[in-house]
Short mmCIF file of C-alpha atoms in Angstrom, two decimals:
data_model
loop_
_atom_site.label_atom_id
_atom_site.label_comp_id
_atom_site.label_asym_id
_atom_site.label_seq_id
_atom_site.Cartn_x
_atom_site.Cartn_y
_atom_site.Cartn_z
CA MET X 117 -7.47 6.93 11.40
CA LEU X 118 -6.31 9.39 14.07
CA LEU X 119 -9.65 9.28 15.90
CA TRP X 120 -9.54 5.47 16.10
CA ASN X 121 -6.16 5.62 17.85
CA LEU X 122 -6.61 8.36 20.44
CA ASP X 123 -6.33 5.78 23.23
CA LEU X 124 -2.97 4.73 21.77
CA LEU X 125 -1.86 8.37 21.76
CA ILE X 126 -2.70 8.65 25.47
CA GLU X 127 -1.35 5.27 26.58
CA GLU X 128 1.60 4.74 24.19
CA PRO X 129 2.52 8.03 22.50
CA GLY X 130 5.83 6.63 21.25
CA ILE X 131 4.07 3.83 19.40
CA PHE X 132 1.40 6.26 18.15
CA PHE X 133 3.96 8.54 16.53
CA THR X 134 5.60 5.52 14.90
CA VAL X 135 2.54 3.67 13.65
CA ILE X 136 0.36 6.55 12.40
CA PRO X 137 3.03 8.13 10.16
CA LEU X 138 3.74 4.68 8.70
CA ALA X 139 0.04 4.15 8.00
CA ILE X 140 -0.19 7.54 6.29
CA LEU X 141 2.99 6.83 4.32
CA ALA X 142 1.42 3.57 3.12
CA LEU X 143 -1.99 5.09 2.41
CA LEU X 144 -1.25 8.08 0.19
CA PRO X 145 0.70 6.32 -2.61
CA MET X 146 -1.83 3.49 -2.75
CA LEU X 147 -4.69 5.96 -3.04
CA VAL X 148 -2.86 7.68 -5.90
CA ILE X 149 -2.25 4.39 -7.73
CA HIS X 150 -5.94 3.58 -7.32
CA GLU X 151 -6.97 6.84 -9.01
CA VAL X 152 -4.31 6.71 -11.72
CA SER X 153 -5.46 3.19 -12.61
CA HIS X 154 -8.84 4.59 -13.60
CA GLY X 155 -7.14 7.07 -15.89
CA TRP X 156 -4.80 4.50 -17.41
CA VAL X 157 -7.67 2.17 -18.30
CA ALA X 158 -9.81 5.02 -19.64
CA ASN X 159 -6.88 6.10 -21.82
CA TRP X 160 -6.43 2.49 -23.00
CA LEU X 161 -10.12 2.44 -23.94
CA GLY X 162 -9.77 5.60 -26.01
CA ASP X 163 -10.51 8.49 -23.63
CA ASP X 164 -7.41 10.60 -23.05
CA THR X 165 -9.19 13.20 -20.88
CA ALA X 166 -7.22 12.26 -17.76
CA LYS X 167 -3.96 12.23 -19.72
CA VAL X 168 -4.58 15.67 -21.22
CA MET X 169 -5.44 17.07 -17.76
CA GLY X 170 -2.26 15.65 -16.25
CA ARG X 171 -4.09 13.14 -14.07
CA LEU X 172 -1.95 10.14 -15.06
CA SER X 173 0.83 11.52 -12.86
CA LEU X 174 1.91 9.66 -9.72
CA ASN X 175 2.40 12.99 -7.94
CA PRO X 176 0.04 12.85 -4.90
CA ILE X 177 -0.62 16.60 -5.00
CA THR X 178 -2.28 16.12 -8.40
CA HIS X 179 -4.87 13.74 -6.97
CA LEU X 180 -5.50 14.56 -3.32
CA ASP X 181 -8.76 16.22 -2.34
CA ARG X 182 -8.47 18.51 0.69
CA VAL X 183 -11.61 17.34 2.51
CA GLY X 184 -11.14 13.71 1.46
CA THR X 185 -7.56 13.71 2.74
CA ILE X 186 -8.59 15.18 6.09
CA MET X 187 -11.27 12.49 6.42
CA LEU X 188 -8.71 9.81 5.61
CA LEU X 189 -6.37 11.05 8.30
CA LEU X 190 -9.13 11.42 10.90
CA VAL X 191 -11.25 8.30 10.39
CA GLY X 192 -9.44 6.24 7.73
CA PHE X 193 -12.24 6.74 5.19
CA GLY X 194 -11.93 9.41 2.54
CA TRP X 195 -11.37 10.06 -1.13
CA ALA X 196 -9.13 11.61 -3.75
CA LYS X 197 -10.17 13.81 -6.66
CA PRO X 198 -12.07 11.62 -9.14
CA VAL X 199 -10.14 11.06 -12.36
CA PRO X 200 -12.10 12.73 -15.19
CA VAL X 201 -13.52 10.26 -17.71
CA ASN X 202 -15.72 11.05 -20.72
CA PRO X 203 -17.88 7.95 -21.31
CA ASN X 204 -18.75 9.07 -24.83
CA ARG X 205 -15.10 8.95 -25.87
CA LEU X 206 -14.61 5.33 -24.81
CA SER X 207 -14.18 2.89 -27.67
CA ILE X 208 -16.84 0.52 -26.31
CA ASP X 209 -20.37 0.87 -24.95
CA PRO X 210 -20.15 3.81 -22.48
CA ARG X 211 -22.00 2.00 -19.69
CA LYS X 212 -19.79 -1.09 -19.85
CA GLY X 213 -16.73 1.06 -20.44
CA MET X 214 -17.35 2.99 -17.24
CA GLY X 215 -17.81 -0.33 -15.45
CA ILE X 216 -14.38 -1.46 -16.64
CA VAL X 217 -12.80 1.88 -15.72
CA GLY X 218 -14.42 1.62 -12.28
CA ALA X 219 -13.10 -1.91 -11.77
CA ALA X 220 -9.53 -0.77 -12.46
CA GLY X 221 -9.25 0.92 -9.05
CA PRO X 222 -10.09 -2.05 -6.79
CA ILE X 223 -8.16 -4.42 -9.06
CA SER X 224 -5.05 -2.24 -8.72
CA ASN X 225 -5.41 -2.37 -4.94
CA PHE X 226 -5.67 -6.15 -4.82
CA VAL X 227 -2.71 -6.48 -7.20
CA MET X 228 -0.62 -4.21 -4.97
CA ALA X 229 -1.70 -6.17 -1.87
CA GLY X 230 -0.63 -9.38 -3.60
CA VAL X 231 2.73 -8.00 -4.69
CA PHE X 232 3.71 -6.62 -1.30
CA SER X 233 2.41 -9.67 0.57
CA LEU X 234 5.07 -11.71 -1.24
CA LEU X 235 7.64 -10.10 1.07
CA PHE X 236 5.90 -11.87 3.99
CA ARG X 237 5.28 -15.12 2.15
CA MET X 238 8.96 -15.32 1.14
CA ASP X 239 10.06 -14.52 4.72
CA ILE X 240 11.87 -11.39 3.58
CA VAL X 241 10.07 -9.42 6.30
CA ASN X 242 8.31 -10.49 9.49
CA LEU X 243 6.16 -8.49 11.86
CA PRO X 244 7.78 -7.78 15.23
CA ASP X 245 6.24 -9.17 18.39
CA THR X 246 6.02 -5.69 19.87
CA LEU X 247 5.86 -2.15 18.49
CA GLU X 248 8.27 -0.87 21.11
CA GLY X 249 11.91 -0.26 20.26
CA LEU X 250 11.57 -0.98 16.54
CA ASN X 251 14.72 -1.29 14.44
CA PHE X 252 14.83 -0.45 10.73
CA SER X 253 13.77 -3.93 9.54
CA ASP X 254 10.85 -3.91 11.99
CA VAL X 255 9.71 -0.49 10.75
CA PHE X 256 9.91 -1.68 7.16
CA ALA X 257 7.88 -4.80 8.01
CA VAL X 258 5.16 -2.72 9.67
CA LEU X 259 5.09 -0.40 6.64
CA VAL X 260 4.69 -3.34 4.26
CA PHE X 261 1.92 -4.74 6.45
CA PHE X 262 0.07 -1.43 6.29
CA ILE X 263 0.48 -1.33 2.51
CA VAL X 264 -1.16 -4.76 2.24
CA GLN X 265 -3.93 -3.98 4.72
CA ILE X 266 -4.71 -0.53 3.29
CA ASN X 267 -4.90 -1.91 -0.23
CA VAL X 268 -7.33 -4.56 0.98
CA ILE X 269 -9.43 -1.87 2.70
CA LEU X 270 -9.48 0.31 -0.44
CA GLY X 271 -10.32 -2.67 -2.63
CA VAL X 272 -13.13 -3.97 -0.43
CA LEU X 273 -14.72 -0.58 0.23
CA ASN X 274 -14.64 0.41 -3.42
CA LEU X 275 -16.43 -2.76 -4.48
CA LEU X 276 -19.54 -1.70 -2.56
CA PRO X 277 -22.24 -0.92 -5.16
CA VAL X 278 -23.12 2.48 -3.73
CA PRO X 279 -22.45 5.91 -5.26
CA PRO X 280 -19.88 7.32 -5.65
CA LEU X 281 -17.73 4.21 -5.07
CA ASP X 282 -16.28 2.15 -7.90
CA GLY X 283 -18.61 -0.75 -7.18
CA PHE X 284 -21.48 1.52 -8.18
CA ARG X 285 -19.94 2.07 -11.65
CA ILE X 286 -19.25 -1.64 -11.97
CA ALA X 287 -22.82 -2.57 -11.05
CA VAL X 288 -24.35 0.07 -13.33
CA GLY X 289 -22.12 -1.12 -16.17
CA PHE X 290 -22.70 -4.84 -15.91
CA LEU X 291 -26.20 -5.29 -14.53
CA PRO X 292 -28.93 -5.84 -17.15
CA ARG X 293 -29.76 -2.50 -18.75
CA GLU X 294 -33.05 -1.87 -16.89
CA GLN X 295 -31.60 -2.67 -13.46
CA GLY X 296 -28.38 -0.79 -14.23
CA LEU X 297 -30.21 2.38 -15.21
CA ALA X 298 -32.46 2.10 -12.16
CA LEU X 299 -29.38 1.89 -9.93
CA ALA X 300 -27.80 4.84 -11.77
CA ARG X 301 -30.72 7.03 -10.72
CA THR X 302 -29.72 6.63 -7.07
CA GLU X 303 -26.54 8.64 -7.74
CA ARG X 304 -28.35 11.87 -6.85
CA PHE X 305 -28.52 10.57 -3.27
CA ALA X 306 -24.74 9.94 -3.12
CA PRO X 307 -24.00 12.42 -0.26
CA GLN X 308 -26.66 10.89 1.98
CA ILE X 309 -25.63 7.34 1.08
CA ILE X 310 -21.93 7.93 1.71
CA LEU X 311 -22.69 9.61 5.06
CA GLY X 312 -24.79 6.61 6.05
CA LEU X 313 -21.95 4.29 5.00
CA ILE X 314 -19.42 6.22 7.08
CA LEU X 315 -21.67 6.02 10.14
CA LEU X 316 -22.25 2.32 9.53
CA LEU X 317 -18.51 1.69 9.38
CA MET X 318 -17.83 3.80 12.47
CA PHE X 319 -20.45 2.26 14.74
CA THR X 320 -20.84 -1.34 13.57
CA GLY X 321 -17.44 -2.44 12.26
CA PHE X 322 -19.21 -3.40 9.03
CA LEU X 323 -16.81 -5.03 6.55
CA TRP X 324 -13.81 -5.17 8.89
CA GLY X 325 -14.23 -8.93 9.31
CA ILE X 326 -13.89 -9.29 5.53
CA VAL X 327 -10.86 -6.98 5.54
CA ASP X 328 -9.18 -9.01 8.30
CA PHE X 329 -9.91 -12.29 6.49
CA LEU X 330 -8.53 -11.07 3.16
CA THR X 331 -5.47 -9.46 4.76
CA SER X 332 -4.65 -12.74 6.47
CA ALA X 333 -5.24 -14.60 3.20
CA PHE X 334 -2.82 -12.34 1.32
CA LEU X 335 -0.17 -12.62 4.01
CA GLY X 336 -0.60 -16.37 4.34
CA THR X 337 -1.05 -16.29 8.10
CA ASP X 338 -3.85 -15.61 10.56
CA LEU X 339 -2.67 -12.42 12.22
CA TYR X 340 -5.89 -12.02 14.16
CA SER X 341 -6.12 -15.34 16.00
#
């Protein structure tokens, strides 16, 4: 995130030190809700591992991973500590259960994007024409926008069927057994795959068109035209 906006820091430092803290303020709680959602659903399905370990808390310190948080702040792509889930304690087939637990994260992000976008759709908040000289209502509108956009980003990225993202668990859980198990075997290459994904996002803008489209759809206006 910071690395993408170095030009803004040089050209408009006042805007930089307004926008970046707002983006971080929007990001951290949404990342926590994403992780806690996994634990809530696992607990609902019979595995209380996350609950026993105190991972159903909304306290960010409980969930943030040091390296993942640094990556989030630098490039906008990172991770929190995975919520512990014991597939064998789930009340349904472990493979499908893990797929459902995995789906809980992206679903929570899209739900949050939908809830906060209502503030725009109901004209309670409106984005300012400029980021200079923001008053309180303008700052709040920008914060709400970031909450919607960041939730869309987290939801879209985590639906990619690559390890260790949630989409991988979903695909392994719901593909036919033979294909699902074959995909599961690629998990040992997760570090290489995630590095390749980060580079792809950094140098090609892969997925950002989808993110822009969905953000505009949630807000009910084309912000990018």
